[in-house]
Amino acid sequence: MEGKLYKSKTNRMISGVCGGIGEYFGVDPTWVRLAWVLFCILGGSGILAYIIALIIIPEAPAY
C-alpha cells in the first residue's frame, strides 16, 4: 500500500471506486467488485458504503 486512495481514471465501471480500491491494495478490481456485490446482496449495507465512498474518495489527479 503506497500513496493515497483515489478513484481510478482507467479502471472504472460506474465511478472508479472499486478500481481505485483495487489499485490501492494491489488486487484485481474485479475481486473488489464481487465483494461489493456480495455485501449488497447479503445485507444491503454495500449500497450505502458505495455511496459514501463515492462522495469521500477524490478523483485521481491529472498529471
Coordinates of C-alpha atoms in Angstrom, one line a residue:
M1 CA 0.0 0.0 0.0
E2 CA 1.5 3.2 -1.1
G3 CA 0.2 6.7 -1.7
K4 CA -3.3 7.9 -1.4
L5 CA -6.6 6.3 -2.2
Y6 CA -8.2 7.8 -5.4
K7 CA -11.0 6.8 -7.7
S8 CA -9.5 5.1 -10.8
K9 CA -9.5 7.0 -14.0
T10 CA -8.6 4.0 -16.1
N11 CA -10.3 1.0 -14.4
R12 CA -13.9 2.2 -13.9
M13 CA -17.3 0.7 -14.4
I14 CA -19.6 3.2 -12.7
S15 CA -17.4 5.8 -10.9
G16 CA -14.0 4.2 -10.4
V17 CA -14.4 3.5 -6.6
C18 CA -13.8 -0.3 -6.9
G19 CA -11.0 0.2 -9.4
G20 CA -9.3 2.7 -7.1
I21 CA -9.6 0.5 -4.0
G22 CA -8.2 -2.4 -6.1
E23 CA -5.3 -0.3 -7.2
Y24 CA -4.6 0.9 -3.7
F25 CA -4.5 -2.6 -2.2
G26 CA -2.8 -4.2 -5.2
V27 CA -5.6 -6.6 -6.0
D28 CA -7.7 -7.1 -9.1
P29 CA -10.6 -4.7 -9.1
T30 CA -12.9 -7.5 -10.2
W31 CA -12.5 -9.1 -6.8
V32 CA -13.3 -5.8 -5.1
R33 CA -16.4 -5.5 -7.3
L34 CA -17.5 -9.1 -6.5
A35 CA -17.0 -8.5 -2.8
W36 CA -19.1 -5.2 -3.0
V37 CA -21.9 -7.1 -4.8
L38 CA -21.8 -9.7 -2.1
F39 CA -22.2 -7.1 0.6
C40 CA -25.1 -5.5 -1.3
I41 CA -26.9 -8.8 -1.6
L42 CA -26.3 -10.1 1.9
G43 CA -27.2 -7.1 3.9
G44 CA -27.7 -4.1 1.8
S45 CA -25.0 -2.1 3.6
G46 CA -22.8 -2.3 0.5
I47 CA -25.1 0.2 -1.3
L48 CA -24.7 2.8 1.5
A49 CA -20.9 2.1 1.7
Y50 CA -20.6 2.6 -2.0
I51 CA -22.4 5.9 -1.9
I52 CA -20.3 7.1 1.0
A53 CA -17.1 6.0 -0.8
L54 CA -18.3 7.8 -4.0
I55 CA -18.6 11.0 -2.1
I56 CA -15.5 10.7 0.1
I57 CA -12.8 9.3 -2.3
P58 CA -11.4 12.0 -4.5
E59 CA -10.7 11.7 -8.2
A60 CA -7.2 10.9 -9.2
P61 CA -5.2 14.0 -10.1
A62 CA -4.3 14.6 -13.8
Y63 CA -0.6 14.5 -14.2

